[in-house]
Short mmCIF file of C-alpha atoms and ligand atoms in Angstrom, two decimals:
data_model
loop_
_atom_site.label_atom_id
_atom_site.label_comp_id
_atom_site.label_asym_id
_atom_site.label_seq_id
_atom_site.Cartn_x
_atom_site.Cartn_y
_atom_site.Cartn_z
CA MET W 91 -127.82 -180.94 -150.16
CA ALA W 92 -127.25 -183.28 -147.28
CA ILE W 93 -127.35 -182.94 -143.54
CA ARG W 94 -125.80 -185.70 -141.48
CA LEU W 95 -127.22 -186.50 -138.06
CA HIS W 96 -125.21 -188.55 -135.62
CA PHE W 97 -127.03 -189.61 -132.47
CA TRP W 98 -124.59 -189.93 -129.57
CA GLY W 99 -126.87 -190.11 -126.58
CA ALA W 100 -130.44 -190.07 -125.28
CA ALA W 101 -131.02 -192.60 -128.05
CA GLN W 102 -133.59 -195.17 -126.90
CA THR W 103 -132.89 -193.96 -123.38
CA VAL W 104 -133.74 -190.83 -121.42
CA THR W 105 -130.41 -189.33 -120.38
CA GLY W 106 -127.17 -188.26 -122.08
CA SER W 107 -128.70 -185.97 -124.70
CA SER W 108 -126.18 -185.23 -127.46
CA HIS W 109 -126.61 -185.03 -131.23
CA HIS W 110 -124.00 -184.08 -133.78
CA ILE W 111 -125.23 -182.29 -136.92
CA GLU W 112 -123.05 -181.75 -139.99
CA CYS W 113 -123.76 -179.82 -143.17
CA ALA W 114 -121.40 -178.49 -145.84
CA GLY W 115 -118.36 -179.16 -143.68
CA GLN W 116 -119.78 -177.23 -140.69
CA ASN W 117 -120.42 -179.04 -137.40
CA VAL W 118 -122.79 -178.29 -134.57
CA LEU W 119 -123.40 -180.26 -131.39
CA LEU W 120 -126.90 -180.11 -129.92
CA ASP W 121 -126.55 -180.65 -126.14
CA CYS W 122 -123.73 -182.43 -124.36
CA GLY W 123 -125.52 -184.27 -121.57
CA LEU W 124 -124.58 -186.73 -118.88
CA PHE W 125 -125.82 -190.32 -119.05
CA GLN W 126 -127.29 -191.41 -115.72
CA GLY W 127 -127.75 -195.04 -114.69
CA ARG W 128 -125.75 -197.94 -113.30
CA ARG W 129 -122.33 -196.72 -112.21
CA GLN W 130 -120.15 -198.86 -114.45
CA GLN W 131 -122.26 -198.35 -117.56
CA ALA W 132 -122.56 -194.62 -116.85
CA THR W 133 -118.78 -194.21 -116.52
CA GLU W 134 -118.26 -196.13 -119.77
CA ILE W 135 -120.86 -194.15 -121.74
CA ASN W 136 -120.06 -190.71 -120.34
CA SER W 137 -116.37 -190.94 -121.09
CA HIS W 138 -117.34 -191.56 -124.73
CA LEU W 139 -120.01 -188.86 -124.97
CA ALA W 140 -117.44 -186.13 -125.44
CA LEU W 141 -114.95 -186.36 -128.27
CA THR W 142 -111.37 -187.33 -127.51
CA PRO W 143 -108.90 -184.52 -128.24
CA GLU W 144 -108.01 -186.23 -131.54
CA GLN W 145 -111.65 -186.72 -132.56
CA LEU W 146 -112.40 -183.16 -131.52
CA ALA W 147 -109.62 -181.79 -133.71
CA ALA W 148 -110.79 -183.96 -136.61
CA SER W 149 -114.47 -183.09 -136.15
CA GLY W 150 -114.00 -179.38 -136.77
CA LEU W 151 -116.75 -178.69 -134.24
CA ASN W 152 -117.85 -175.07 -134.79
CA ALA W 153 -120.47 -174.57 -132.12
CA VAL W 154 -122.37 -176.21 -129.29
CA VAL W 155 -126.03 -175.35 -128.73
CA LEU W 156 -127.49 -176.12 -125.32
CA SER W 157 -131.27 -176.53 -125.04
CA HIS W 158 -131.44 -176.17 -121.25
CA ALA W 159 -129.47 -176.55 -118.04
CA HIS W 160 -130.52 -180.02 -116.87
CA ILE W 161 -127.44 -182.18 -116.34
CA ASP W 162 -128.65 -184.87 -118.74
CA HIS W 163 -128.34 -182.15 -121.44
CA SER W 164 -125.37 -180.13 -120.16
CA GLY W 165 -123.39 -182.44 -117.86
CA VAL W 166 -120.61 -183.51 -120.22
CA LEU W 167 -119.71 -179.96 -121.32
CA PRO W 168 -116.80 -179.89 -118.79
CA LEU W 169 -115.36 -182.98 -120.44
CA LEU W 170 -115.68 -181.38 -123.86
CA THR W 171 -113.76 -178.28 -122.81
CA ARG W 172 -111.20 -180.44 -120.99
CA GLN W 173 -110.62 -182.29 -124.28
CA GLY W 174 -109.79 -178.97 -125.87
CA TYR W 175 -113.04 -177.48 -127.19
CA ARG W 176 -112.68 -173.69 -127.17
CA GLY W 177 -115.61 -172.66 -129.37
CA PRO W 178 -118.84 -170.98 -128.25
CA ILE W 179 -121.67 -172.66 -126.35
CA TYR W 180 -124.91 -170.90 -127.31
CA THR W 181 -127.86 -170.84 -124.94
CA THR W 182 -130.28 -168.54 -123.10
CA PRO W 183 -129.10 -166.17 -120.30
CA ALA W 184 -131.06 -168.04 -117.60
CA THR W 185 -129.53 -171.35 -118.73
CA ILE W 186 -126.04 -169.88 -118.45
CA ASP W 187 -126.71 -168.67 -114.89
CA LEU W 188 -128.19 -172.05 -113.92
CA CYS W 189 -125.30 -174.00 -115.46
CA VAL W 190 -122.73 -172.27 -113.27
CA PRO W 191 -123.89 -173.83 -109.96
CA MET W 192 -125.29 -176.98 -111.61
CA LEU W 193 -122.08 -177.99 -113.41
CA LYS W 194 -120.05 -177.17 -110.30
CA ASP W 195 -122.34 -179.44 -108.29
CA SER W 196 -122.11 -182.18 -110.92
CA ALA W 197 -118.30 -181.98 -110.79
CA HIS W 198 -118.41 -182.19 -107.00
CA ILE W 199 -120.53 -185.37 -107.27
CA GLN W 200 -118.04 -186.83 -109.78
CA GLU W 201 -115.16 -186.04 -107.45
CA SER W 202 -116.85 -187.48 -104.33
CA ASP W 203 -117.92 -190.57 -106.25
CA ALA W 204 -114.39 -191.25 -107.46
CA GLU W 205 -113.08 -190.76 -103.93
CA PHE W 206 -115.68 -193.15 -102.49
CA MET W 207 -114.84 -195.79 -105.10
CA GLY W 208 -111.15 -195.40 -104.33
CA ARG W 209 -111.71 -195.85 -100.57
CA ARG W 210 -113.96 -198.87 -101.11
CA HIS W 211 -111.41 -200.47 -103.39
CA GLY W 212 -108.68 -199.99 -100.77
CA ARG W 213 -110.83 -201.34 -97.91
CA ARG W 214 -111.84 -204.43 -99.85
CA LYS W 215 -108.29 -205.13 -100.89
CA ALA W 216 -107.10 -204.78 -97.27
CA ILE W 217 -109.53 -207.42 -95.98
CA GLY W 218 -108.98 -209.77 -98.91
CA VAL W 219 -112.39 -209.28 -100.56
CA PRO W 220 -112.35 -209.05 -104.38
CA PRO W 221 -112.03 -205.27 -104.74
CA GLY W 222 -114.05 -204.94 -107.97
CA PRO W 223 -113.18 -202.54 -110.77
CA LEU W 224 -110.17 -200.29 -110.29
CA PRO W 225 -110.93 -196.85 -108.88
CA VAL W 226 -111.48 -194.30 -111.61
CA ALA W 227 -110.50 -190.67 -111.81
CA PRO W 228 -113.47 -188.29 -111.67
CA LEU W 229 -115.07 -187.77 -115.08
CA TYR W 230 -114.26 -184.09 -114.58
CA THR W 231 -113.36 -181.71 -111.78
CA GLN W 232 -114.78 -178.41 -110.49
CA GLU W 233 -111.94 -176.69 -112.34
CA ASP W 234 -113.09 -178.28 -115.62
CA ALA W 235 -116.64 -177.11 -114.85
CA ALA W 236 -115.46 -173.54 -114.26
CA GLU W 237 -113.75 -173.55 -117.66
CA VAL W 238 -117.12 -174.14 -119.39
CA ASN W 239 -118.42 -170.80 -118.07
CA ARG W 240 -115.89 -168.93 -120.20
CA HIS W 241 -117.41 -170.27 -123.41
CA PHE W 242 -121.09 -169.51 -122.95
CA HIS W 243 -122.58 -167.11 -125.42
CA PRO W 244 -126.09 -165.81 -124.59
CA VAL W 245 -128.80 -165.88 -127.26
CA LYS W 246 -132.17 -164.16 -127.15
CA LEU W 247 -135.35 -166.10 -127.88
CA HIS W 248 -136.71 -165.70 -131.43
CA GLU W 249 -133.57 -163.89 -132.69
CA PRO W 250 -131.52 -165.73 -135.35
CA GLN W 251 -127.88 -166.34 -134.42
CA LEU W 252 -125.27 -167.41 -136.97
CA LEU W 253 -123.40 -170.47 -135.65
CA ALA W 254 -121.02 -171.39 -138.46
CA GLY W 255 -120.25 -170.49 -142.07
CA SER W 256 -122.54 -167.94 -143.66
CA ARG W 257 -126.29 -167.44 -143.81
CA ARG W 258 -126.45 -167.46 -147.61
CA ASP W 259 -124.09 -170.12 -148.99
CA ALA W 260 -123.14 -172.76 -146.46
CA GLY W 261 -123.60 -172.73 -142.73
CA PHE W 262 -125.84 -172.97 -139.72
CA THR W 263 -128.10 -170.36 -138.13
CA MET W 264 -130.08 -171.06 -134.95
CA THR W 265 -133.26 -169.55 -133.56
CA SER W 266 -134.44 -170.55 -130.11
CA PHE W 267 -138.00 -170.74 -128.83
CA ASN W 268 -139.33 -171.04 -125.29
CA ALA W 269 -139.72 -174.74 -124.43
CA GLY W 270 -141.69 -174.14 -121.20
CA HIS W 271 -139.84 -177.05 -119.55
CA MET W 272 -137.67 -175.27 -116.95
CA LEU W 273 -136.29 -171.80 -116.35
CA GLY W 274 -134.38 -170.82 -119.51
CA SER W 275 -135.33 -173.93 -121.51
CA SER W 276 -135.45 -173.67 -125.28
CA CYS W 277 -136.26 -175.56 -128.47
CA VAL W 278 -133.81 -174.90 -131.27
CA LEU W 279 -134.52 -174.38 -134.95
CA LEU W 280 -131.38 -174.92 -137.05
CA ASP W 281 -131.31 -173.48 -140.56
CA ALA W 282 -128.72 -175.52 -142.47
CA VAL W 283 -127.67 -173.87 -145.72
CA GLU W 284 -125.77 -175.49 -148.57
CA ASN W 285 -125.47 -174.05 -152.10
CA GLY W 286 -128.02 -171.42 -151.12
CA GLN W 287 -130.61 -174.06 -150.21
CA THR W 288 -132.02 -174.11 -146.67
CA THR W 289 -133.15 -177.15 -144.69
CA ARG W 290 -134.76 -176.55 -141.30
CA LEU W 291 -134.09 -178.96 -138.48
CA LEU W 292 -136.06 -178.52 -135.27
CA PHE W 293 -134.65 -179.91 -132.01
CA SER W 294 -137.30 -180.00 -129.32
CA GLY W 295 -134.91 -180.16 -126.36
CA ASP W 296 -137.27 -181.16 -123.57
CA VAL W 297 -140.82 -180.02 -124.29
CA GLY W 298 -142.65 -178.52 -121.34
CA ARG W 299 -146.30 -178.03 -120.53
CA LYS W 300 -148.90 -175.35 -120.20
CA ASN W 301 -149.82 -173.98 -116.75
CA LEU W 302 -146.69 -175.10 -114.89
CA PRO W 303 -145.94 -172.96 -111.85
CA ILE W 304 -143.38 -170.15 -112.26
CA ILE W 305 -142.46 -170.43 -115.95
CA ARG W 306 -144.26 -169.38 -119.12
CA ASP W 307 -146.03 -171.84 -121.45
CA PRO W 308 -144.12 -173.39 -124.38
CA ASP W 309 -144.04 -171.53 -127.71
CA PRO W 310 -145.76 -173.42 -130.53
CA ALA W 311 -143.32 -175.46 -132.63
CA PRO W 312 -142.07 -173.48 -135.65
CA ALA W 313 -142.32 -174.93 -139.18
CA ALA W 314 -139.45 -177.31 -140.04
CA ASP W 315 -138.40 -180.05 -142.47
CA TYR W 316 -137.07 -182.49 -139.88
CA LEU W 317 -137.79 -182.87 -136.20
CA ILE W 318 -135.69 -184.40 -133.40
CA MET W 319 -138.17 -184.72 -130.56
CA GLU W 320 -138.02 -185.97 -126.99
CA SER W 321 -140.35 -188.82 -125.99
CA THR W 322 -139.89 -189.18 -122.21
CA TYR W 323 -143.61 -189.56 -121.55
CA GLY W 324 -144.55 -190.83 -125.02
CA ASP W 325 -146.78 -193.50 -123.52
CA ARG W 326 -148.27 -191.56 -120.61
CA LEU W 327 -150.90 -188.96 -119.87
CA HIS W 328 -150.33 -186.73 -116.84
CA ALA W 329 -152.96 -185.59 -114.39
CA PRO W 330 -153.78 -181.92 -115.07
CA VAL W 331 -151.38 -179.47 -113.39
CA GLY W 332 -154.35 -177.95 -111.53
CA ASP W 333 -154.85 -181.15 -109.44
CA VAL W 334 -151.46 -180.94 -107.79
CA LYS W 335 -152.35 -178.49 -105.02
CA ALA W 336 -155.28 -180.55 -103.75
CA LYS W 337 -153.19 -183.72 -103.70
CA LEU W 338 -150.28 -182.00 -101.99
CA ALA W 339 -152.61 -180.58 -99.34
CA ALA W 340 -154.16 -184.02 -98.70
CA ILE W 341 -150.71 -185.61 -98.30
CA VAL W 342 -149.48 -182.94 -95.88
CA LYS W 343 -152.65 -183.22 -93.75
CA ARG W 344 -152.52 -187.05 -93.68
CA VAL W 345 -148.88 -187.24 -92.62
CA THR W 346 -149.01 -184.44 -90.05
CA ALA W 347 -152.06 -186.11 -88.45
CA ARG W 348 -150.02 -189.24 -87.79
CA GLY W 349 -146.96 -187.28 -86.65
CA GLY W 350 -144.70 -188.22 -89.53
CA HIS W 351 -142.22 -186.41 -91.73
CA ILE W 352 -142.49 -185.84 -95.46
CA ILE W 353 -139.27 -186.55 -97.29
CA VAL W 354 -139.19 -185.16 -100.81
CA PRO W 355 -136.38 -186.23 -103.13
CA SER W 356 -136.52 -183.16 -105.25
CA PHE W 357 -134.55 -181.91 -108.18
CA ALA W 358 -132.76 -178.85 -106.84
CA VAL W 359 -133.73 -177.01 -109.97
CA GLU W 360 -137.35 -176.19 -110.80
CA ARG W 361 -139.15 -178.90 -108.82
CA THR W 362 -137.91 -177.54 -105.49
CA GLN W 363 -138.87 -173.96 -106.42
CA GLN W 364 -142.29 -175.13 -107.68
CA LEU W 365 -143.04 -177.12 -104.52
CA VAL W 366 -141.90 -174.25 -102.31
CA LEU W 367 -144.20 -171.88 -104.19
CA LEU W 368 -147.17 -174.29 -103.94
CA LEU W 369 -146.61 -175.01 -100.21
CA HIS W 370 -146.34 -171.27 -99.69
CA GLU W 371 -149.70 -170.73 -101.47
CA LEU W 372 -151.33 -173.56 -99.42
CA ILE W 373 -150.12 -172.13 -96.10
CA ASP W 374 -151.29 -168.62 -97.09
CA ALA W 375 -154.73 -170.04 -97.94
CA LYS W 376 -154.73 -171.95 -94.60
CA GLN W 377 -155.25 -175.25 -96.46
CA ILE W 378 -152.35 -176.87 -94.62
CA PRO W 379 -151.05 -176.22 -91.12
CA GLU W 380 -148.01 -174.04 -90.53
CA MET W 381 -145.11 -176.45 -90.11
CA PRO W 382 -141.36 -176.35 -90.56
CA ILE W 383 -140.28 -176.72 -94.18
CA PHE W 384 -136.62 -177.30 -94.89
CA VAL W 385 -134.89 -177.06 -98.21
CA ASP W 386 -131.79 -179.13 -97.60
CA SER W 387 -129.71 -178.58 -100.67
CA PRO W 388 -126.97 -175.99 -101.17
CA LEU W 389 -127.58 -176.30 -104.92
CA ALA W 390 -131.29 -175.49 -104.52
CA LEU W 391 -130.28 -172.39 -102.62
CA ALA W 392 -127.94 -171.20 -105.38
CA VAL W 393 -130.51 -172.02 -108.04
CA THR W 394 -133.33 -170.22 -106.22
CA GLU W 395 -131.23 -167.07 -106.48
CA VAL W 396 -131.07 -167.56 -110.27
CA PHE W 397 -134.87 -167.99 -110.33
CA GLU W 398 -135.24 -164.69 -108.48
CA LYS W 399 -132.95 -162.87 -110.90
CA HIS W 400 -134.56 -164.01 -114.17
CA THR W 401 -137.95 -162.36 -113.86
CA GLU W 402 -138.16 -162.30 -117.68
CA GLU W 403 -138.87 -166.06 -117.46
CA TRP W 404 -141.70 -165.77 -114.88
CA ASP W 405 -145.40 -166.20 -115.46
CA GLU W 406 -148.04 -164.56 -113.27
CA GLU W 407 -147.62 -166.72 -110.08
CA PRO W 408 -144.32 -165.45 -108.69
CA ALA W 409 -145.29 -161.97 -109.89
CA ALA W 410 -148.47 -162.18 -107.74
CA PHE W 411 -146.39 -162.79 -104.60
CA VAL W 412 -144.18 -159.83 -105.41
CA ALA W 413 -147.29 -157.66 -105.91
CA LYS W 414 -148.45 -158.65 -102.38
CA GLY W 415 -145.06 -157.62 -101.01
CA GLU W 416 -144.03 -161.26 -100.38
CA ASP W 417 -141.22 -163.31 -101.77
CA PRO W 418 -142.40 -166.23 -103.93
CA PHE W 419 -139.56 -168.55 -103.00
CA GLY W 420 -140.22 -168.29 -99.31
CA TRP W 421 -136.97 -166.97 -97.92
CA LYS W 422 -138.73 -165.90 -94.73
CA ARG W 423 -141.04 -168.86 -94.19
CA LEU W 424 -138.70 -171.70 -95.06
CA THR W 425 -135.38 -172.78 -93.70
CA TYR W 426 -132.69 -173.30 -96.26
CA THR W 427 -130.09 -175.50 -94.58
CA HIS W 428 -126.59 -174.41 -95.46
CA THR W 429 -124.32 -176.83 -93.69
CA VAL W 430 -124.14 -180.60 -93.20
CA GLN W 431 -124.52 -180.03 -89.42
CA GLU W 432 -127.83 -178.20 -89.98
CA SER W 433 -128.89 -181.02 -92.28
CA LYS W 434 -128.05 -183.70 -89.72
CA ALA W 435 -129.85 -181.79 -86.94
CA LEU W 436 -133.15 -182.50 -88.76
CA ASN W 437 -132.86 -186.15 -87.67
CA ASP W 438 -133.46 -185.11 -84.07
CA LEU W 439 -136.65 -183.12 -84.75
CA ARG W 440 -139.60 -184.87 -83.11
CA MET W 441 -142.37 -182.83 -84.77
CA PRO W 442 -143.90 -183.15 -88.25
CA PHE W 443 -141.90 -181.40 -90.95
CA ILE W 444 -141.27 -181.41 -94.66
CA VAL W 445 -137.80 -181.71 -96.08
CA LEU W 446 -136.96 -181.23 -99.72
CA SER W 447 -133.54 -182.48 -100.65
CA ALA W 448 -131.55 -183.51 -103.73
CA SER W 449 -130.82 -185.56 -105.70
CA GLY W 450 -134.20 -185.96 -107.35
CA MET W 451 -133.65 -189.61 -108.26
CA CYS W 452 -132.07 -190.43 -104.85
CA GLU W 453 -128.75 -191.33 -106.44
CA ALA W 454 -126.56 -189.06 -104.36
CA GLY W 455 -126.60 -186.10 -102.01
CA ARG W 456 -128.22 -185.35 -98.67
CA ILE W 457 -131.52 -187.03 -99.55
CA LEU W 458 -129.84 -190.37 -98.88
CA HIS W 459 -129.32 -189.45 -95.22
CA HIS W 460 -132.95 -188.40 -94.83
CA LEU W 461 -134.13 -191.62 -96.45
CA LYS W 462 -131.82 -193.72 -94.31
CA ASN W 463 -133.20 -192.08 -91.18
CA GLY W 464 -136.84 -192.04 -92.17
CA ILE W 465 -137.64 -194.87 -94.53
CA GLU W 466 -138.24 -197.55 -91.89
CA ASP W 467 -140.86 -195.47 -89.99
CA PRO W 468 -144.42 -196.11 -91.23
CA ARG W 469 -145.57 -192.63 -90.09
CA ASN W 470 -143.33 -191.00 -92.69
CA LEU W 471 -144.00 -190.45 -96.36
CA VAL W 472 -141.59 -190.28 -99.27
CA LEU W 473 -143.05 -187.97 -101.88
CA ILE W 474 -141.80 -188.67 -105.37
CA ALA W 475 -142.32 -185.55 -107.46
CA GLY W 476 -140.35 -186.16 -110.62
CA TYR W 477 -139.20 -188.60 -113.25
CA GLN W 478 -137.20 -191.57 -111.92
CA ALA W 479 -134.88 -193.22 -114.45
CA GLU W 480 -134.44 -196.98 -114.64
CA ASN W 481 -132.13 -198.54 -112.03
CA THR W 482 -132.16 -195.50 -109.73
CA LEU W 483 -133.09 -195.72 -106.02
CA GLY W 484 -136.00 -193.37 -106.73
CA ARG W 485 -137.37 -195.78 -109.32
CA LYS W 486 -137.14 -198.67 -106.83
CA LEU W 487 -139.22 -196.66 -104.36
CA VAL W 488 -141.82 -195.86 -107.04
CA ASP W 489 -141.89 -199.55 -107.95
CA LYS W 490 -142.62 -200.31 -104.24
CA LEU W 491 -139.70 -202.64 -103.64
CA PRO W 492 -140.01 -203.86 -100.01
CA GLU W 493 -136.27 -203.47 -99.40
CA VAL W 494 -133.68 -201.10 -100.87
CA ASN W 495 -129.97 -200.49 -100.36
CA ILE W 496 -128.92 -197.14 -98.94
CA PHE W 497 -125.16 -196.57 -98.50
CA GLY W 498 -124.75 -200.27 -99.15
CA GLU W 499 -127.06 -201.27 -96.29
CA PRO W 500 -130.35 -203.12 -96.86
CA MET W 501 -133.31 -201.16 -95.45
CA ARG W 502 -137.00 -202.03 -95.14
CA VAL W 503 -139.30 -199.56 -96.93
CA ARG W 504 -141.95 -199.03 -94.22
CA ALA W 505 -142.67 -195.37 -94.95
CA GLU W 506 -145.54 -194.65 -97.33
CA VAL W 507 -144.42 -193.80 -100.86
CA ASP W 508 -146.67 -191.51 -102.90
CA SER W 509 -146.10 -189.67 -106.16
CA ILE W 510 -147.30 -186.51 -107.80
CA ASP W 511 -146.46 -186.53 -111.48
CA SER W 512 -148.57 -183.56 -112.47
CA LEU W 513 -145.66 -181.18 -111.90
CA SER W 514 -143.67 -182.97 -114.54
CA GLY W 515 -141.79 -180.54 -116.73
CA HIS W 516 -142.18 -182.94 -119.64
CA ALA W 517 -145.11 -182.88 -122.03
CA ASP W 518 -147.09 -186.13 -122.00
CA GLN W 519 -148.13 -188.04 -125.11
CA GLN W 520 -151.04 -185.76 -125.99
CA GLU W 521 -149.07 -182.60 -125.22
CA LEU W 522 -146.17 -183.74 -127.45
CA LEU W 523 -148.58 -184.48 -130.29
CA ASP W 524 -150.22 -181.06 -129.87
CA TRP W 525 -146.89 -179.23 -129.53
CA MET W 526 -145.57 -180.58 -132.86
CA ALA W 527 -148.85 -179.89 -134.71
CA PRO W 528 -147.81 -176.48 -136.20
CA ALA W 529 -144.59 -178.04 -137.56
CA ALA W 530 -146.22 -181.22 -138.87
CA PRO W 531 -147.49 -180.02 -142.30
CA THR W 532 -143.94 -179.38 -143.58
CA LEU W 533 -142.15 -182.24 -141.80
CA LYS W 534 -140.53 -185.01 -143.83
CA LYS W 535 -139.30 -187.18 -140.97
CA VAL W 536 -139.35 -187.32 -137.19
CA PHE W 537 -136.52 -188.71 -135.03
CA LEU W 538 -137.57 -189.65 -131.53
CA VAL W 539 -134.93 -189.36 -128.80
CA HIS W 540 -134.86 -189.04 -125.00
CA GLY W 541 -137.26 -191.86 -124.22
CA GLU W 542 -137.28 -195.50 -123.20
CA PRO W 543 -138.26 -197.94 -125.98
CA ALA W 544 -141.86 -198.54 -124.82
CA ALA W 545 -142.57 -194.79 -124.64
CA GLN W 546 -141.01 -194.26 -128.07
CA GLN W 547 -142.99 -197.03 -129.74
CA ALA W 548 -146.28 -195.73 -128.33
CA LEU W 549 -145.56 -192.17 -129.46
CA LYS W 550 -144.30 -193.31 -132.87
CA ALA W 551 -147.60 -195.12 -133.51
CA LYS W 552 -149.59 -192.01 -132.54
CA ILE W 553 -147.51 -189.69 -134.77
CA GLU W 554 -147.79 -192.08 -137.71
CA ALA W 555 -151.54 -192.32 -137.28
CA ARG W 556 -152.22 -188.61 -136.71
CA TYR W 557 -149.72 -186.97 -139.07
CA LYS W 558 -148.88 -189.81 -141.55
CA LEU W 559 -145.16 -189.11 -141.00
CA GLU W 560 -142.17 -191.42 -141.04
CA VAL W 561 -140.86 -191.82 -137.48
CA LEU W 562 -137.45 -193.23 -136.54
CA CYS W 563 -136.05 -194.14 -133.11
CA PRO W 564 -132.25 -194.00 -133.51
CA LYS W 565 -129.90 -196.07 -131.36
CA ARG W 566 -126.75 -194.64 -129.79
CA GLY W 567 -124.18 -194.18 -132.56
CA ASP W 568 -126.71 -194.28 -135.44
CA ARG W 569 -126.09 -191.92 -138.37
CA PHE W 570 -128.61 -190.61 -140.89
CA GLU W 571 -128.39 -188.41 -143.93
CA VAL W 572 -131.35 -186.17 -144.72
CA GLY W 573 -132.13 -183.24 -146.99
ZN1 ZN G 665 -134.83 -181.45 -119.01
#
């Protein structure tokens, strides 16, 4: 039998996760994620990540399986449905509820971006400056995003779900396992059957870590014949999760002592809820002073409601707050800013405060206004709390560039920039090696995806040495036949 793997995205790069799997004439797409990076390249790549209507019809795509709600895994689904895909999208109930506000928000960003480009083009043309590339239509609209919601099909962890064909002769069955990476995240085991023979392909999605706040630890990897595994931090070791509270407390005390603000570019999903929970615990334990904390992101607000609803995903921390009669996500203690006016009013506050705002890589959203207003003041601190992809503003701050562009204006980076990476939802090198250990004895080959080349090469060497397995790092568009 033969299974064909076609790597569309997150191949030698971190974003745009999408892999097409074919067996016995049945077709499954694992993830349909948005590529994030330089504008022109991103537009080019993203419009090719989903099949054209003709390709879609020819592909005979039976099912889409979504590992988790992050936009770099789910963000091109609206384009897929716009091109005519009407089949099911299988994923966990929490992922479905997260995707509703997240895809809407992503569509809103696409729409605003296209509008901005259009205005800039017009302005430049009017004053005789070369206007640059022609304005583009948004990749997809909020209407396209809403269409996706009609195709979600919830799956329960550990329960096999037939995706295409039949279980016995020819077809695909999936079983999902908790990935411990974000609320609702899963790893997917695909049983591909042809002529009664089964080949098991394990897709890691994004592998999480033990002891992360809020969510439960990852399930051990199930036995499989082939593994497609992420490699985001394939060359890194994180500080233990337990260190994060002490570091966060030290930062808050240092900045409040000098009368500054803490500006946290924070992913609206997971990182914001984790930081809110940790700040809440620190204030309760009187380890940091009471001070205003603002969550300035309408998306974070919508997502926090999803976190509250899906108690089946919680570990003991949020449950402990509930047992004390408190709310873990701090509705009473924090201020969730709803409107742009409320957001702008923060600029006039003359006392120390913390503001968490999206986007997490500082590419768009209200965080840009907070950075513009605060980055040139040495009393302030920009707290980087998540992964920053190449060429993003967040990455430039981590790399300590003395000057950055915000809304097209050069600005001096005088604020302190500090990072906490121990909240990372991604397993580090050692954690990836340990996670795959239960699957390793039966594996025939490993495909590394979702990582930059240096991280992939480091992880590949470790897997080869520890498990004596063949490891491949496919490029975008590469095809392989296995089984
Ligand atoms: Zn992810």
